[in-house]
CSV table of N, CA, C and O in Angstrom, one decimal:
chain,number,residue,atom,x,y,z
A,1,LEU,N,44.5,-2.1,17.4
A,1,LEU,CA,44.1,-2.8,16.2
A,1,LEU,C,44.7,-2.2,15.0
A,1,LEU,O,44.9,-1.0,14.9
A,2,SER,N,44.8,-3.0,14.0
A,2,SER,CA,45.3,-2.5,12.7
A,2,SER,C,44.2,-2.6,11.7
A,2,SER,O,43.3,-3.4,11.8
A,3,SER,N,44.4,-1.9,10.6
A,3,SER,CA,43.4,-1.9,9.5
A,3,SER,C,43.4,-3.2,8.8
A,3,SER,O,44.4,-3.9,8.6
A,4,PRO,N,42.2,-3.6,8.3
A,4,PRO,CA,42.1,-4.9,7.6
A,4,PRO,C,42.8,-4.8,6.2
A,4,PRO,O,43.1,-5.8,5.6
A,5,CYS,N,43.2,-3.6,5.8
A,5,CYS,CA,43.9,-3.4,4.6
A,5,CYS,C,45.4,-3.6,4.7
A,5,CYS,O,46.1,-3.5,3.7
A,6,GLY,N,45.8,-3.8,5.9
A,6,GLY,CA,47.2,-4.2,6.1
A,6,GLY,C,48.1,-3.0,6.6
A,6,GLY,O,49.2,-3.2,6.9
A,7,ASN,N,47.6,-1.8,6.5
A,7,ASN,CA,48.4,-0.7,7.0
A,7,ASN,C,48.4,-0.7,8.5
A,7,ASN,O,47.5,-1.2,9.2
A,8,SER,N,49.4,-0.1,9.1
A,8,SER,CA,49.5,-0.2,10.6
A,8,SER,C,48.8,0.8,11.3
A,8,SER,O,48.9,0.9,12.6
A,9,SER,N,48.1,1.7,10.7
A,9,SER,CA,47.4,2.8,11.5
A,9,SER,C,46.2,2.1,12.2
A,9,SER,O,45.6,1.2,11.8
A,10,ALA,N,46.0,2.6,13.4
A,10,ALA,CA,45.0,2.0,14.3
A,10,ALA,C,43.6,2.4,13.8
A,10,ALA,O,43.4,3.5,13.3
A,11,ILE,N,42.7,1.5,14.0
A,11,ILE,CA,41.3,1.8,13.6
A,11,ILE,C,40.7,2.5,14.8
A,11,ILE,O,40.7,2.0,15.9
A,12,PRO,N,40.1,3.7,14.6
A,12,PRO,CA,39.5,4.4,15.7
A,12,PRO,C,38.3,3.8,16.3
A,12,PRO,O,37.5,3.1,15.6
A,13,SER,N,38.1,3.9,17.6
A,13,SER,CA,36.9,3.4,18.3
A,13,SER,C,35.7,4.3,18.0
A,13,SER,O,35.9,5.4,17.5
A,14,LEU,N,34.6,3.8,18.4
A,14,LEU,CA,33.4,4.7,18.3
A,14,LEU,C,33.5,5.9,19.0
A,14,LEU,O,33.1,7.0,18.6
A,15,SER,N,34.0,5.9,20.2
A,15,SER,CA,34.2,7.1,21.0
A,15,SER,C,35.2,8.1,20.4
A,15,SER,O,35.0,9.3,20.4
A,16,ASP,N,36.2,7.5,19.7
A,16,ASP,CA,37.2,8.4,19.0
A,16,ASP,C,36.5,9.1,17.8
A,16,ASP,O,36.6,10.3,17.6
A,17,ILE,N,35.6,8.3,17.1
A,17,ILE,CA,34.9,8.9,16.0
A,17,ILE,C,33.9,10.0,16.5
A,17,ILE,O,33.8,11.0,15.9
A,18,ALA,N,33.3,9.7,17.6
A,18,ALA,CA,32.3,10.7,18.1
A,18,ALA,C,33.0,11.9,18.5
A,18,ALA,O,32.6,13.0,18.2
A,19,SER,N,34.2,11.8,19.2
A,19,SER,CA,34.9,13.0,19.6
A,19,SER,C,35.5,13.8,18.4
A,19,SER,O,35.6,15.0,18.4
A,20,MET,N,35.9,13.0,17.3
A,20,MET,CA,36.4,13.7,16.1
A,20,MET,C,35.3,14.5,15.4
A,20,MET,O,35.5,15.5,14.8
A,21,SER,N,34.1,14.0,15.5
A,21,SER,CA,33.0,14.6,14.8
A,21,SER,C,32.4,15.8,15.6
A,21,SER,O,31.6,16.6,15.1
A,22,GLY,N,32.9,16.0,16.8
A,22,GLY,CA,32.4,17.1,17.6
A,22,GLY,C,31.3,16.8,18.5
A,22,GLY,O,30.8,17.6,19.2
A,23,TYR,N,30.8,15.6,18.4
A,23,TYR,CA,29.7,15.1,19.2
A,23,TYR,C,30.3,14.3,20.4
A,23,TYR,O,31.4,13.7,20.3
A,24,GLY,N,29.6,14.2,21.5
A,24,GLY,CA,30.0,13.5,22.6
A,24,GLY,C,29.8,12.0,22.4
A,24,GLY,O,29.1,11.6,21.5
A,25,ALA,N,30.5,11.2,23.2
A,25,ALA,CA,30.4,9.7,23.1
A,25,ALA,C,28.9,9.2,23.3
A,25,ALA,O,28.6,8.2,22.9
A,26,ASP,N,28.1,10.0,24.0
A,26,ASP,CA,26.8,9.6,24.3
A,26,ASP,C,25.9,9.7,23.1
A,26,ASP,O,24.8,9.1,23.1
A,27,VAL,N,26.3,10.3,22.0
A,27,VAL,CA,25.5,10.3,20.8
A,27,VAL,C,25.6,9.0,20.0
A,27,VAL,O,24.8,8.6,19.3
A,28,VAL,N,26.7,8.3,20.1
A,28,VAL,CA,26.9,7.1,19.4
A,28,VAL,C,26.0,6.0,20.0
A,28,VAL,O,25.9,5.8,21.2
A,29,ALA,N,25.3,5.3,19.1
A,29,ALA,CA,24.3,4.4,19.6
A,29,ALA,C,25.0,3.1,20.2
A,29,ALA,O,26.0,2.7,19.6
A,30,PRO,N,24.5,2.7,21.3
A,30,PRO,CA,25.1,1.5,21.9
A,30,PRO,C,24.7,0.2,21.1
A,30,PRO,O,23.7,0.2,20.4
A,31,VAL,N,25.5,-0.8,21.2
A,31,VAL,CA,25.2,-2.1,20.6
A,31,VAL,C,24.0,-2.7,21.3
A,31,VAL,O,24.0,-2.8,22.6
A,32,VAL,N,23.0,-3.2,20.6
A,32,VAL,CA,21.8,-3.7,21.2
A,32,VAL,C,21.9,-5.2,21.1
A,32,VAL,O,22.2,-5.8,20.1
A,33,ALA,N,21.7,-5.9,22.2
A,33,ALA,CA,21.7,-7.3,22.3
A,33,ALA,C,20.5,-7.9,21.5
A,33,ALA,O,19.5,-7.3,21.4
A,34,ALA,N,20.7,-9.1,21.0
A,34,ALA,CA,19.7,-9.8,20.3
A,34,ALA,C,18.6,-10.2,21.3
A,34,ALA,O,18.9,-10.4,22.5
A,35,PRO,N,17.3,-10.2,20.8
A,35,PRO,CA,16.2,-10.6,21.7
A,35,PRO,C,16.4,-12.0,22.3
A,35,PRO,O,16.9,-12.9,21.6
A,36,SER,N,15.9,-12.2,23.5
A,36,SER,CA,16.0,-13.5,24.1
A,36,SER,C,14.9,-14.4,23.4
A,36,SER,O,14.0,-14.0,22.8
A,37,PRO,N,15.1,-15.8,23.6
A,37,PRO,CA,14.0,-16.7,23.0
A,37,PRO,C,12.6,-16.4,23.6
A,37,PRO,O,11.7,-16.5,22.8
A,38,ALA,N,12.5,-15.9,24.8
A,38,ALA,CA,11.2,-15.6,25.4
A,38,ALA,C,10.6,-14.4,24.7
A,38,ALA,O,9.4,-14.3,24.4
A,39,GLU,N,11.5,-13.4,24.4
A,39,GLU,CA,11.0,-12.2,23.7
A,39,GLU,C,10.6,-12.5,22.3
A,39,GLU,O,9.6,-12.0,21.8
A,40,LEU,N,11.3,-13.4,21.6
A,40,LEU,CA,10.9,-13.8,20.3
A,40,LEU,C,9.6,-14.5,20.3
A,40,LEU,O,8.8,-14.3,19.4
A,41,GLU,N,9.4,-15.4,21.3
A,41,GLU,CA,8.2,-16.1,21.4
A,41,GLU,C,7.0,-15.2,21.6
A,41,GLU,O,5.9,-15.4,21.1
A,42,ALA,N,7.2,-14.2,22.5
A,42,ALA,CA,6.1,-13.2,22.8
A,42,ALA,C,5.8,-12.5,21.5
A,42,ALA,O,4.6,-12.2,21.2
A,43,ALA,N,6.8,-12.0,20.8
A,43,ALA,CA,6.5,-11.3,19.5
A,43,ALA,C,5.8,-12.2,18.5
A,43,ALA,O,4.9,-11.8,17.8
A,44,ALA,N,6.2,-13.4,18.4
A,44,ALA,CA,5.6,-14.4,17.5
A,44,ALA,C,4.2,-14.6,17.9
A,44,ALA,O,3.3,-14.7,17.0
A,45,SER,N,3.9,-14.8,19.1
A,45,SER,CA,2.5,-15.0,19.6
A,45,SER,C,1.7,-13.8,19.3
A,45,SER,O,0.5,-14.0,18.8
A,46,HIS,N,2.2,-12.6,19.4
A,46,HIS,CA,1.4,-11.4,19.0
A,46,HIS,C,1.1,-11.3,17.6
A,46,HIS,O,0.0,-11.0,17.1
A,47,LEU,N,2.1,-11.7,16.7
A,47,LEU,CA,2.0,-11.6,15.3
A,47,LEU,C,0.9,-12.6,14.8
A,47,LEU,O,0.2,-12.4,13.8
A,48,LYS,N,0.8,-13.7,15.5
A,48,LYS,CA,-0.2,-14.8,15.1
A,48,LYS,C,-1.6,-14.2,15.2
A,48,LYS,O,-2.5,-14.7,14.6
A,49,HIS,N,-1.8,-13.3,16.1
A,49,HIS,CA,-3.2,-12.8,16.4
A,49,HIS,C,-3.5,-11.5,15.6
A,49,HIS,O,-4.5,-10.9,15.8
A,50,VAL,N,-2.6,-11.0,14.8
A,50,VAL,CA,-2.8,-9.8,14.0
A,50,VAL,C,-3.7,-10.1,12.9
A,50,VAL,O,-3.6,-11.1,12.2
A,51,GLU,N,-4.7,-9.2,12.7
A,51,GLU,CA,-5.7,-9.5,11.6
A,51,GLU,C,-5.0,-9.2,10.2
A,51,GLU,O,-4.3,-8.3,10.0
A,52,THR,N,-5.3,-10.1,9.3
A,52,THR,CA,-4.8,-9.9,8.0
A,52,THR,C,-5.9,-9.5,7.0
A,52,THR,O,-7.1,-9.6,7.4
A,53,THR,N,-5.6,-9.1,5.9
A,53,THR,CA,-6.6,-8.6,4.9
A,53,THR,C,-7.0,-9.7,3.9
A,53,THR,O,-7.8,-9.5,3.1
A,54,GLU,N,-6.4,-10.9,4.0
A,54,GLU,CA,-6.6,-11.9,3.1
A,54,GLU,C,-8.1,-12.4,3.0
A,54,GLU,O,-8.7,-12.5,1.9
A,55,ASN,N,-8.7,-12.5,4.2
A,55,ASN,CA,-10.1,-13.0,4.2
A,55,ASN,C,-11.1,-11.9,4.4
A,55,ASN,O,-12.3,-12.2,4.6
A,56,ARG,N,-10.7,-10.7,4.4
A,56,ARG,CA,-11.6,-9.6,4.7
A,56,ARG,C,-12.4,-9.3,3.4
A,56,ARG,O,-11.8,-9.2,2.3
A,57,ILE,N,-13.6,-9.0,3.5
A,57,ILE,CA,-14.5,-8.6,2.4
A,57,ILE,C,-14.3,-7.1,2.2
A,57,ILE,O,-14.4,-6.3,3.1
A,58,PRO,N,-13.9,-6.7,1.0
A,58,PRO,CA,-13.7,-5.3,0.7
A,58,PRO,C,-15.0,-4.5,0.9
A,58,PRO,O,-16.1,-5.0,0.6
A,59,SER,N,-14.9,-3.3,1.5
A,59,SER,CA,-16.1,-2.5,1.7
A,59,SER,C,-15.9,-1.2,1.1
A,59,SER,O,-14.8,-0.7,0.9
A,60,VAL,N,-17.0,-0.5,0.8
A,60,VAL,CA,-16.9,0.8,0.2
A,60,VAL,C,-18.1,1.6,0.8
A,60,VAL,O,-19.1,1.0,1.2
A,61,ASP,N,-18.0,2.9,0.9
A,61,ASP,CA,-19.0,3.7,1.4
A,61,ASP,C,-20.3,3.5,0.5
A,61,ASP,O,-20.2,3.6,-0.7
A,62,PRO,N,-21.4,3.2,1.1
A,62,PRO,CA,-22.6,2.9,0.3
A,62,PRO,C,-23.0,4.1,-0.6
A,62,PRO,O,-23.5,3.8,-1.7
A,63,GLN,N,-22.7,5.3,-0.2
A,63,GLN,CA,-23.0,6.4,-1.1
A,63,GLN,C,-22.1,6.5,-2.3
A,63,GLN,O,-22.6,6.8,-3.4
A,64,VAL,N,-20.9,6.1,-2.1
A,64,VAL,CA,-20.0,6.1,-3.3
A,64,VAL,C,-20.4,5.0,-4.2
A,64,VAL,O,-20.4,5.2,-5.4
A,65,LEU,N,-20.7,3.8,-3.7
A,65,LEU,CA,-21.2,2.7,-4.5
A,65,LEU,C,-22.5,3.2,-5.3
A,65,LEU,O,-22.6,2.9,-6.5
A,66,ALA,N,-23.4,3.8,-4.6
A,66,ALA,CA,-24.6,4.3,-5.3
A,66,ALA,C,-24.3,5.3,-6.4
A,66,ALA,O,-24.9,5.2,-7.5
A,67,ILE,N,-23.3,6.2,-6.2
A,67,ILE,CA,-23.0,7.1,-7.2
A,67,ILE,C,-22.4,6.4,-8.4
A,67,ILE,O,-22.7,6.7,-9.6
A,68,TYR,N,-21.5,5.4,-8.2
A,68,TYR,CA,-20.9,4.7,-9.3
A,68,TYR,C,-22.0,3.9,-10.1
A,68,TYR,O,-22.0,3.9,-11.3
A,69,GLN,N,-22.9,3.3,-9.4
A,69,GLN,CA,-24.0,2.5,-10.0
A,69,GLN,C,-24.9,3.5,-10.8
A,69,GLN,O,-25.3,3.1,-12.0
A,70,LYS,N,-25.3,4.6,-10.2
A,70,LYS,CA,-26.2,5.5,-10.9
A,70,LYS,C,-25.5,6.1,-12.1
A,70,LYS,O,-26.1,6.3,-13.2
A,71,THR,N,-24.2,6.5,-12.0
A,71,THR,CA,-23.5,7.0,-13.1
A,71,THR,C,-23.4,6.0,-14.2
A,71,THR,O,-23.5,6.4,-15.4
A,72,TRP,N,-23.2,4.7,-13.9
A,72,TRP,CA,-23.2,3.7,-15.0
A,72,TRP,C,-24.5,3.7,-15.7
A,72,TRP,O,-24.6,3.7,-16.9
A,73,ASP,N,-25.6,3.6,-14.9
A,73,ASP,CA,-26.9,3.6,-15.5
A,73,ASP,C,-27.2,4.8,-16.4
A,73,ASP,O,-27.8,4.7,-17.5
A,74,ASP,N,-26.8,6.0,-15.9
A,74,ASP,CA,-27.1,7.2,-16.7
A,74,ASP,C,-26.2,7.4,-17.9
A,74,ASP,O,-26.6,8.2,-18.8
A,75,HIS,N,-25.0,6.9,-17.9
A,75,HIS,CA,-24.0,7.3,-19.0
A,75,HIS,C,-23.6,6.1,-19.9
A,75,HIS,O,-23.2,6.4,-21.0
A,76,VAL,N,-23.7,4.9,-19.5
A,76,VAL,CA,-23.1,3.9,-20.4
A,76,VAL,C,-23.8,3.7,-21.7
A,76,VAL,O,-23.1,3.5,-22.7
A,77,ALA,N,-25.1,3.9,-21.8
A,77,ALA,CA,-25.8,3.8,-23.1
A,77,ALA,C,-25.4,4.8,-24.1
A,77,ALA,O,-25.3,4.6,-25.3
A,78,THR,N,-25.2,6.0,-23.6
A,78,THR,CA,-24.9,7.2,-24.5
A,78,THR,C,-23.4,7.5,-24.6
A,78,THR,O,-23.0,8.0,-25.7
A,79,HIS,N,-22.6,7.2,-23.6
A,79,HIS,CA,-21.2,7.6,-23.6
A,79,HIS,C,-20.3,6.5,-23.5
A,79,HIS,O,-19.1,6.7,-23.5
A,80,GLY,N,-20.8,5.3,-23.2
A,80,GLY,CA,-19.9,4.1,-23.1
A,80,GLY,C,-19.1,4.1,-21.8
A,80,GLY,O,-19.3,5.0,-20.9
A,81,VAL,N,-18.3,3.1,-21.7
A,81,VAL,CA,-17.5,3.0,-20.4
A,81,VAL,C,-16.6,4.2,-20.2
A,81,VAL,O,-16.4,4.6,-19.1
A,82,ILE,N,-16.0,4.7,-21.3
A,82,ILE,CA,-15.1,5.9,-21.1
A,82,ILE,C,-15.9,7.1,-20.5
A,82,ILE,O,-15.4,7.8,-19.6
A,83,GLY,N,-17.2,7.3,-21.0
A,83,GLY,CA,-18.0,8.3,-20.5
A,83,GLY,C,-18.3,8.1,-19.0
A,83,GLY,O,-18.3,9.1,-18.2
A,84,VAL,N,-18.6,6.9,-18.6
A,84,VAL,CA,-18.8,6.6,-17.2
A,84,VAL,C,-17.6,6.9,-16.4
A,84,VAL,O,-17.7,7.6,-15.3
A,85,CYS,N,-16.4,6.5,-16.8
A,85,CYS,CA,-15.2,6.7,-16.1
A,85,CYS,C,-14.9,8.2,-16.0
A,85,CYS,O,-14.5,8.7,-14.9
A,86,LYS,N,-15.1,8.9,-17.1
A,86,LYS,CA,-14.9,10.4,-17.0
A,86,LYS,C,-15.9,11.0,-16.0
A,86,LYS,O,-15.5,11.9,-15.2
A,87,ALA,N,-17.1,10.6,-16.0
A,87,ALA,CA,-18.1,11.2,-15.1
A,87,ALA,C,-17.8,11.0,-13.6
A,87,ALA,O,-18.1,11.8,-12.8
A,88,VAL,N,-17.1,9.8,-13.2
A,88,VAL,CA,-16.8,9.6,-11.8
A,88,VAL,C,-15.4,10.0,-11.5
A,88,VAL,O,-14.9,9.9,-10.4
A,89,GLY,N,-14.6,10.5,-12.5
A,89,GLY,CA,-13.3,11.0,-12.3
A,89,GLY,C,-12.2,10.0,-12.3
A,89,GLY,O,-11.1,10.2,-11.7
A,90,ILE,N,-12.4,8.9,-12.9
A,90,ILE,CA,-11.3,7.8,-13.0
A,90,ILE,C,-10.3,8.3,-14.0
A,90,ILE,O,-10.6,8.9,-15.1
A,91,ASP,N,-9.0,8.1,-13.6
A,91,ASP,CA,-7.9,8.5,-14.4
A,91,ASP,C,-7.8,7.6,-15.7
A,91,ASP,O,-7.4,6.4,-15.6
A,92,LEU,N,-8.2,8.2,-16.8
A,92,LEU,CA,-8.3,7.4,-18.1
A,92,LEU,C,-6.9,7.0,-18.6
A,92,LEU,O,-6.8,5.9,-19.2
A,93,ASP,N,-5.9,7.8,-18.3
A,93,ASP,CA,-4.5,7.4,-18.7
A,93,ASP,C,-4.1,6.1,-17.9
A,93,ASP,O,-3.5,5.2,-18.5
A,94,LYS,N,-4.3,6.2,-16.6
A,94,LYS,CA,-3.8,5.1,-15.8
A,94,LYS,C,-4.5,3.8,-16.1
A,94,LYS,O,-3.9,2.7,-16.0
A,95,TYR,N,-5.8,3.9,-16.4
A,95,TYR,CA,-6.6,2.6,-16.6
A,95,TYR,C,-7.0,2.4,-18.1
A,95,TYR,O,-7.9,1.7,-18.4
A,96,GLN,N,-6.3,3.0,-19.0
A,96,GLN,CA,-6.6,3.0,-20.4
A,96,GLN,C,-6.7,1.5,-20.9
A,96,GLN,O,-7.6,1.2,-21.6
A,97,ALA,N,-5.7,0.7,-20.6
A,97,ALA,CA,-5.7,-0.7,-21.0
A,97,ALA,C,-6.9,-1.4,-20.5
A,97,ALA,O,-7.5,-2.2,-21.3
A,98,LEU,N,-7.2,-1.2,-19.3
A,98,LEU,CA,-8.4,-1.9,-18.7
A,98,LEU,C,-9.7,-1.5,-19.3
A,98,LEU,O,-10.5,-2.3,-19.7
A,99,ILE,N,-9.8,-0.2,-19.5
A,99,ILE,CA,-11.0,0.4,-20.1
A,99,ILE,C,-11.2,-0.1,-21.5
A,99,ILE,O,-12.3,-0.5,-21.9
A,100,GLU,N,-10.1,-0.1,-22.3
A,100,GLU,CA,-10.2,-0.4,-23.7
A,100,GLU,C,-10.2,-2.0,-23.9
A,100,GLU,O,-10.4,-2.4,-25.0
A,101,SER,N,-10.0,-2.7,-22.9
A,101,SER,CA,-9.9,-4.2,-23.0
A,101,SER,C,-11.3,-4.8,-23.3
A,101,SER,O,-11.3,-6.0,-23.8
A,102,GLY,N,-12.4,-4.1,-23.0
A,102,GLY,CA,-13.7,-4.7,-23.3
A,102,GLY,C,-14.2,-5.6,-22.2
A,102,GLY,O,-15.2,-6.2,-22.3
A,103,THR,N,-13.4,-5.7,-21.1
A,103,THR,CA,-13.8,-6.6,-20.0
A,103,THR,C,-14.8,-6.0,-19.1
A,103,THR,O,-15.5,-6.7,-18.3
A,104,ILE,N,-15.0,-4.7,-19.2
A,104,ILE,CA,-16.0,-4.0,-18.3
A,104,ILE,C,-17.3,-3.9,-19.1
A,104,ILE,O,-17.4,-2.9,-19.9
A,105,ASP,N,-18.2,-4.8,-18.9
A,105,ASP,CA,-19.4,-4.9,-19.8
A,105,ASP,C,-20.7,-4.8,-19.0
A,105,ASP,O,-21.7,-5.0,-19.5
A,106,SER,N,-20.5,-4.6,-17.7
A,106,SER,CA,-21.7,-4.5,-16.8
A,106,SER,C,-21.4,-3.6,-15.6
A,106,SER,O,-20.3,-3.3,-15.3
A,107,ARG,N,-22.5,-3.2,-15.0
A,107,ARG,CA,-22.4,-2.3,-13.8
A,107,ARG,C,-21.6,-3.0,-12.7
A,107,ARG,O,-20.8,-2.5,-12.0
A,108,GLU,N,-21.9,-4.3,-12.6
A,108,GLU,CA,-21.2,-5.1,-11.5
A,108,GLU,C,-19.7,-5.2,-11.8
A,108,GLU,O,-18.9,-5.1,-10.9
A,109,THR,N,-19.4,-5.5,-13.1
A,109,THR,CA,-17.9,-5.5,-13.4
A,109,THR,C,-17.3,-4.2,-13.2
A,109,THR,O,-16.2,-4.1,-12.7
A,110,PHE,N,-18.0,-3.1,-13.5
A,110,PHE,CA,-17.4,-1.8,-13.3
A,110,PHE,C,-17.1,-1.5,-11.9
A,110,PHE,O,-16.0,-1.1,-11.5
A,111,THR,N,-18.1,-1.8,-11.0
A,111,THR,CA,-17.9,-1.5,-9.6
A,111,THR,C,-16.9,-2.4,-9.0
A,111,THR,O,-16.1,-2.1,-8.1
A,112,LYS,N,-16.8,-3.7,-9.5
A,112,LYS,CA,-15.8,-4.6,-9.0
A,112,LYS,C,-14.4,-4.2,-9.4
A,112,LYS,O,-13.5,-4.2,-8.5
A,113,LYS,N,-14.2,-3.7,-10.6
A,113,LYS,CA,-12.9,-3.3,-11.0
A,113,LYS,C,-12.4,-2.0,-10.3
A,113,LYS,O,-11.2,-1.9,-10.0
A,114,PHE,N,-13.3,-1.1,-10.2
A,114,PHE,CA,-12.9,0.2,-9.6
A,114,PHE,C,-13.2,0.4,-8.1
A,114,PHE,O,-12.5,1.3,-7.5
A,115,LEU,N,-14.0,-0.3,-7.5
A,115,LEU,CA,-14.3,-0.2,-6.1
A,115,LEU,C,-14.0,-1.4,-5.3
A,115,LEU,O,-14.0,-1.4,-4.1
A,116,GLY,N,-13.8,-2.6,-6.0
A,116,GLY,CA,-13.5,-3.8,-5.3
A,116,GLY,C,-14.7,-4.5,-4.8
A,116,GLY,O,-14.6,-5.5,-4.0
A,117,VAL,N,-16.0,-4.0,-5.1
A,117,VAL,CA,-17.2,-4.6,-4.6
A,117,VAL,C,-18.1,-5.0,-5.7
A,117,VAL,O,-18.1,-4.4,-6.8
């Protein structure tokens, strides 16, 4: 074979490349055939039964939820939303825009935004 660039030097085979690299021809990966229609159908059938997260209700450890709720109750009146976030360890830099937006105005909104419940 000749090079697609038009020069007449032969293009080395995979086994030639393997031997030039110091590795044996057994190191070069063989060409894998495309899956058969039956294999594709079996894979598609399996994928249809995989659970998705679209309809799943988010859950959180009840103790974590209780901590977030109690911290809200204990801190929001005196320290505001920022104080509550600091108390539970929320990254204020990461969520600055959300915290300062004024959309977190209740315990339910707070736990929904930061815990998903």
